[in-house]
PDB file of C-alpha atoms in Angstrom:
ATOM      1  CA  UNK Z   5     -12.800 -15.354  -1.016  1.00  0.00           C
ATOM      2  CA  UNK Z   6      -9.598 -13.345  -0.621  1.00  0.00           C
ATOM      3  CA  UNK Z   7      -8.726 -10.783  -3.310  1.00  0.00           C
ATOM      4  CA  UNK Z   8      -5.156  -9.529  -3.728  1.00  0.00           C
ATOM      5  CA  UNK Z   9      -4.037  -6.120  -4.937  1.00  0.00           C
ATOM      6  CA  UNK Z  10      -3.293  -5.451  -8.612  1.00  0.00           C
ATOM      7  CA  UNK Z  11       0.344  -5.178  -9.670  1.00  0.00           C
ATOM      8  CA  UNK Z  12       0.252  -1.434 -10.334  1.00  0.00           C
ATOM      9  CA  UNK Z  13       0.933  -0.617  -6.678  1.00  0.00           C
ATOM     10  CA  UNK Z  14       4.044  -2.808  -6.659  1.00  0.00           C
ATOM     11  CA  UNK Z  15       5.266  -1.187  -9.880  1.00  0.00           C
ATOM     12  CA  UNK Z  16       4.770   2.309  -8.432  1.00  0.00           C
ATOM     13  CA  UNK Z  17       6.541   1.519  -5.164  1.00  0.00           C
ATOM     14  CA  UNK Z  18       9.451  -0.198  -6.893  1.00  0.00           C
ATOM     15  CA  UNK Z  19       9.851   2.710  -9.318  1.00  0.00           C
ATOM     16  CA  UNK Z  20      10.022   5.149  -6.400  1.00  0.00           C
ATOM     17  CA  UNK Z  21      12.569   2.894  -4.690  1.00  0.00           C
ATOM     18  CA  UNK Z  22      14.772   2.831  -7.807  1.00  0.00           C
ATOM     19  CA  UNK Z  23      14.610   6.615  -8.201  1.00  0.00           C
ATOM     20  CA  UNK Z  24      15.443   7.362  -4.550  1.00  0.00           C
ATOM     21  CA  UNK Z  25      18.134   4.697  -4.108  1.00  0.00           C
ATOM     22  CA  UNK Z  26      19.862   5.631  -7.373  1.00  0.00           C
ATOM     23  CA  UNK Z  27      19.745   9.318  -6.457  1.00  0.00           C
ATOM     24  CA  UNK Z  28      21.224   8.667  -3.019  1.00  0.00           C
ATOM     25  CA  UNK Z  29      23.901   6.402  -4.521  1.00  0.00           C
ATOM     26  CA  UNK Z  30      24.989   9.072  -7.009  1.00  0.00           C
ATOM     27  CA  UNK Z  31      24.980  11.904  -4.456  1.00  0.00           C
ATOM     28  CA  UNK Z  32      26.876   9.798  -1.901  1.00  0.00           C
ATOM     29  CA  UNK Z  33      29.479   8.733  -4.465  1.00  0.00           C
ATOM     30  CA  UNK Z  34      29.989  12.263  -5.802  1.00  0.00           C
ATOM     31  CA  UNK Z  35      30.169  13.974  -2.406  1.00  0.00           C
ATOM     32  CA  UNK Z  36      32.496  11.396  -0.855  1.00  0.00           C
ATOM     33  CA  UNK Z  37      34.585  11.150  -4.031  1.00  0.00           C
ATOM     34  CA  UNK Z  38      35.165  14.906  -4.119  1.00  0.00           C
ATOM     35  CA  UNK Z  39      35.601  15.539  -0.398  1.00  0.00           C
ATOM     36  CA  UNK Z  40      37.318  12.435   1.033  1.00  0.00           C
ATOM     37  CA  UNK Z  41      38.845  10.677  -1.942  1.00  0.00           C
ATOM     38  CA  UNK Z  42      37.972   8.617  -4.998  1.00  0.00           C
ATOM     39  CA  UNK Z  43      38.077   5.290  -3.132  1.00  0.00           C
ATOM     40  CA  UNK Z  44      35.387   6.524  -0.748  1.00  0.00           C
ATOM     41  CA  UNK Z  45      33.028   7.002  -3.685  1.00  0.00           C
ATOM     42  CA  UNK Z  46      32.450   3.237  -3.577  1.00  0.00           C
ATOM     43  CA  UNK Z  47      30.381   3.756  -0.407  1.00  0.00           C
ATOM     44  CA  UNK Z  48      27.573   4.797  -2.777  1.00  0.00           C
ATOM     45  CA  UNK Z  49      27.206   1.092  -3.610  1.00  0.00           C
ATOM     46  CA  UNK Z  50      25.567   0.658  -0.187  1.00  0.00           C
ATOM     47  CA  UNK Z  51      22.470   2.355  -1.624  1.00  0.00           C
ATOM     48  CA  UNK Z  52      22.375  -0.188  -4.430  1.00  0.00           C
ATOM     49  CA  UNK Z  53      22.353  -2.950  -1.802  1.00  0.00           C
ATOM     50  CA  UNK Z  54      19.454  -1.138  -0.128  1.00  0.00           C
ATOM     51  CA  UNK Z  55      17.744  -1.116  -3.525  1.00  0.00           C
ATOM     52  CA  UNK Z  56      18.086  -4.890  -3.884  1.00  0.00           C
ATOM     53  CA  UNK Z  57      16.874  -5.527  -0.339  1.00  0.00           C
ATOM     54  CA  UNK Z  58      13.971  -3.089  -0.714  1.00  0.00           C
ATOM     55  CA  UNK Z  59      12.957  -4.668  -4.027  1.00  0.00           C
ATOM     56  CA  UNK Z  60      12.434  -8.030  -2.325  1.00  0.00           C
ATOM     57  CA  UNK Z  61      10.699  -6.537   0.731  1.00  0.00           C
ATOM     58  CA  UNK Z  62       8.289  -4.514  -1.391  1.00  0.00           C
ATOM     59  CA  UNK Z  63       7.288  -7.667  -3.258  1.00  0.00           C
ATOM     60  CA  UNK Z  64       6.647  -9.544  -0.019  1.00  0.00           C
ATOM     61  CA  UNK Z  65       4.656  -6.646   1.424  1.00  0.00           C
ATOM     62  CA  UNK Z  66       2.544  -6.293  -1.725  1.00  0.00           C
ATOM     63  CA  UNK Z  67       1.714 -10.022  -1.722  1.00  0.00           C
ATOM     64  CA  UNK Z  68       0.604  -9.806   1.913  1.00  0.00           C
ATOM     65  CA  UNK Z  69      -2.221  -7.318   1.194  1.00  0.00           C
ATOM     66  CA  UNK Z  70      -5.638  -8.853   0.549  1.00  0.00           C
ATOM     67  CA  UNK Z  71      -9.279  -8.297   1.358  1.00  0.00           C
ATOM     68  CA  UNK Z  72     -12.464 -10.343   1.480  1.00  0.00           C
ATOM     69  CA  UNK Z  73     -16.102  -9.275   1.353  1.00  0.00           C
ATOM     70  CA  UNK Z  74     -18.221 -11.378   3.698  1.00  0.00           C
ATOM     71  CA  UNK Z  75     -21.934 -11.303   4.525  1.00  0.00           C
ATOM     72  CA  UNK Z  76     -21.622  -8.930   7.506  1.00  0.00           C
ATOM     73  CA  UNK Z  77     -18.149  -7.422   7.308  1.00  0.00           C
ATOM     74  CA  UNK Z  78     -15.065  -6.658   5.250  1.00  0.00           C
ATOM     75  CA  UNK Z  79     -11.775  -8.363   6.129  1.00  0.00           C
ATOM     76  CA  UNK Z  80      -8.458  -6.689   5.348  1.00  0.00           C
ATOM     77  CA  UNK Z  81      -5.242  -8.642   5.903  1.00  0.00           C
ATOM     78  CA  UNK Z  82      -1.684  -7.358   5.574  1.00  0.00           C
ATOM     79  CA  UNK Z  83       1.804  -7.784   6.969  1.00  0.00           C
ATOM     80  CA  UNK Z  84       4.755 -10.091   6.546  1.00  0.00           C
ATOM     81  CA  UNK Z  85       6.421 -10.410   9.949  1.00  0.00           C
ATOM     82  CA  UNK Z  86       3.500  -9.057  11.943  1.00  0.00           C
ATOM     83  CA  UNK Z  87       0.216 -10.091  10.344  1.00  0.00           C
ATOM     84  CA  UNK Z  88      -2.614  -7.663  10.889  1.00  0.00           C
ATOM     85  CA  UNK Z  89      -6.202  -8.535  10.090  1.00  0.00           C
ATOM     86  CA  UNK Z  90      -8.870  -5.856  10.343  1.00  0.00           C
ATOM     87  CA  UNK Z  91     -12.561  -6.691  10.430  1.00  0.00           C
ATOM     88  CA  UNK Z  92     -14.855  -3.801   9.522  1.00  0.00           C
ATOM     89  CA  UNK Z  93     -18.564  -4.524  10.140  1.00  0.00           C
ATOM     90  CA  UNK Z  94     -20.743  -2.992   7.419  1.00  0.00           C
ATOM     91  CA  UNK Z  95     -23.132  -1.544   9.981  1.00  0.00           C
ATOM     92  CA  UNK Z  96     -20.316   0.375  11.732  1.00  0.00           C
ATOM     93  CA  UNK Z  97     -19.033   2.226   8.669  1.00  0.00           C
ATOM     94  CA  UNK Z  98     -19.628   5.957   8.726  1.00  0.00           C
ATOM     95  CA  UNK Z  99     -17.709   7.058   5.654  1.00  0.00           C
ATOM     96  CA  UNK Z 100     -16.192   5.310   2.631  1.00  0.00           C
ATOM     97  CA  UNK Z 101     -13.766   7.385   0.555  1.00  0.00           C
ATOM     98  CA  UNK Z 102     -11.952   6.727  -2.695  1.00  0.00           C
ATOM     99  CA  UNK Z 103      -8.780   8.803  -3.030  1.00  0.00           C
ATOM    100  CA  UNK Z 104      -6.131   9.002  -5.713  1.00  0.00           C
ATOM    101  CA  UNK Z 105      -3.039  11.206  -5.584  1.00  0.00           C
ATOM    102  CA  UNK Z 106      -1.097  12.378  -8.643  1.00  0.00           C
ATOM    103  CA  UNK Z 107       1.231   9.362  -8.762  1.00  0.00           C
ATOM    104  CA  UNK Z 108      -1.629   6.953  -8.146  1.00  0.00           C
ATOM    105  CA  UNK Z 109      -3.622   8.514 -10.991  1.00  0.00           C
ATOM    106  CA  UNK Z 110      -0.595   8.244 -13.289  1.00  0.00           C
ATOM    107  CA  UNK Z 111      -0.425   4.504 -12.582  1.00  0.00           C
ATOM    108  CA  UNK Z 112      -4.199   4.002 -12.713  1.00  0.00           C
ATOM    109  CA  UNK Z 113      -4.602   3.356  -8.976  1.00  0.00           C
ATOM    110  CA  UNK Z 114      -6.931   4.459  -6.186  1.00  0.00           C
ATOM    111  CA  UNK Z 115      -7.169   3.844  -2.447  1.00  0.00           C
ATOM    112  CA  UNK Z 116     -10.277   2.983  -0.485  1.00  0.00           C
ATOM    113  CA  UNK Z 117     -10.486   4.480   3.023  1.00  0.00           C
ATOM    114  CA  UNK Z 118     -13.066   3.184   5.506  1.00  0.00           C
ATOM    115  CA  UNK Z 119     -13.975   5.284   8.555  1.00  0.00           C
ATOM    116  CA  UNK Z 120     -15.906   3.809  11.467  1.00  0.00           C
ATOM    117  CA  UNK Z 121     -17.194   5.050  14.818  1.00  0.00           C
ATOM    118  CA  UNK Z 122     -14.117   3.585  16.508  1.00  0.00           C
ATOM    119  CA  UNK Z 123     -10.859   4.920  15.107  1.00  0.00           C
ATOM    120  CA  UNK Z 124      -9.185   1.577  15.869  1.00  0.00           C
ATOM    121  CA  UNK Z 125     -11.210  -0.141  13.135  1.00  0.00           C
ATOM    122  CA  UNK Z 126     -10.584   2.435  10.420  1.00  0.00           C
ATOM    123  CA  UNK Z 127      -9.011   0.704   7.451  1.00  0.00           C
ATOM    124  CA  UNK Z 128      -7.440   1.427   4.080  1.00  0.00           C
ATOM    125  CA  UNK Z 129      -6.973  -0.667   0.964  1.00  0.00           C
ATOM    126  CA  UNK Z 130      -4.281   0.921  -1.251  1.00  0.00           C
ATOM    127  CA  UNK Z 131      -3.530   0.307  -4.909  1.00  0.00           C
ATOM    128  CA  UNK Z 132      -6.913  -0.728  -6.268  1.00  0.00           C
ATOM    129  CA  UNK Z 133      -7.996  -0.150  -9.845  1.00  0.00           C
ATOM    130  CA  UNK Z 134     -10.270   2.939  -9.815  1.00  0.00           C
ATOM    131  CA  UNK Z 135     -13.256   0.960 -11.147  1.00  0.00           C
ATOM    132  CA  UNK Z 136     -12.820  -1.675  -8.411  1.00  0.00           C
ATOM    133  CA  UNK Z 137     -12.449   1.006  -5.728  1.00  0.00           C
ATOM    134  CA  UNK Z 138     -15.661   2.704  -6.883  1.00  0.00           C
ATOM    135  CA  UNK Z 139     -17.507  -0.626  -7.092  1.00  0.00           C
ATOM    136  CA  UNK Z 140     -16.353  -1.536  -3.606  1.00  0.00           C
ATOM    137  CA  UNK Z 141     -17.308   1.923  -2.287  1.00  0.00           C
ATOM    138  CA  UNK Z 142     -20.817   1.643  -3.749  1.00  0.00           C
ATOM    139  CA  UNK Z 143     -21.270  -1.896  -2.439  1.00  0.00           C
ATOM    140  CA  UNK Z 144     -20.011  -1.060   1.047  1.00  0.00           C
ATOM    141  CA  UNK Z 145     -22.190   2.046   1.169  1.00  0.00           C
ATOM    142  CA  UNK Z 146     -25.280   0.045   0.174  1.00  0.00           C
ATOM    143  CA  UNK Z 147     -24.499  -2.680   2.709  1.00  0.00           C
ATOM    144  CA  UNK Z 148     -23.873  -0.084   5.426  1.00  0.00           C
ATOM    145  CA  UNK Z 149     -27.210   1.586   4.719  1.00  0.00           C
ATOM    146  CA  UNK Z 150     -28.955  -1.783   4.728  1.00  0.00           C
ATOM    147  CA  UNK Z 151     -27.542  -2.488   8.206  1.00  0.00           C
ATOM    148  CA  UNK Z 152     -28.889   0.985   9.230  1.00  0.00           C
ATOM    149  CA  UNK Z 153     -26.248   1.493  11.879  1.00  0.00           C
ATOM    150  CA  UNK Z 154     -23.776   3.490   9.766  1.00  0.00           C
ATOM    151  CA  UNK Z 155     -23.643   5.471   6.533  1.00  0.00           C
TER     152      UNK Z 155
END
């Protein structure tokens, strides 16, 4: 059964988009308005168009992330134009990490990083609730030990 990501990751990414796009719009408008002329200040509106476009793209990207726990492996699916599906066998996992940076902690989020013997099958699930990330880490660790090939 596929599980999607909680909405906190989308909120965080959209907030960062608003902050950066608004900042660039203001700086562009002020610099061009003072150096080239007041009519050129309207070029700052381009950043607001980028904001609208990015808002939609972030929503589509967030909806594309999902994962599924199966009997022998973990599936991670993501991508809008180019779908990418990663299969991580429990027995191949060497390390399962839960990380949370300052912004993630502020929004109550954590990321789960899976390391395997082959770097090509390393995987990450961003934006999980910390309790879910820890539960998943403990479950994956137990399953990896049970398969006796990893962890």
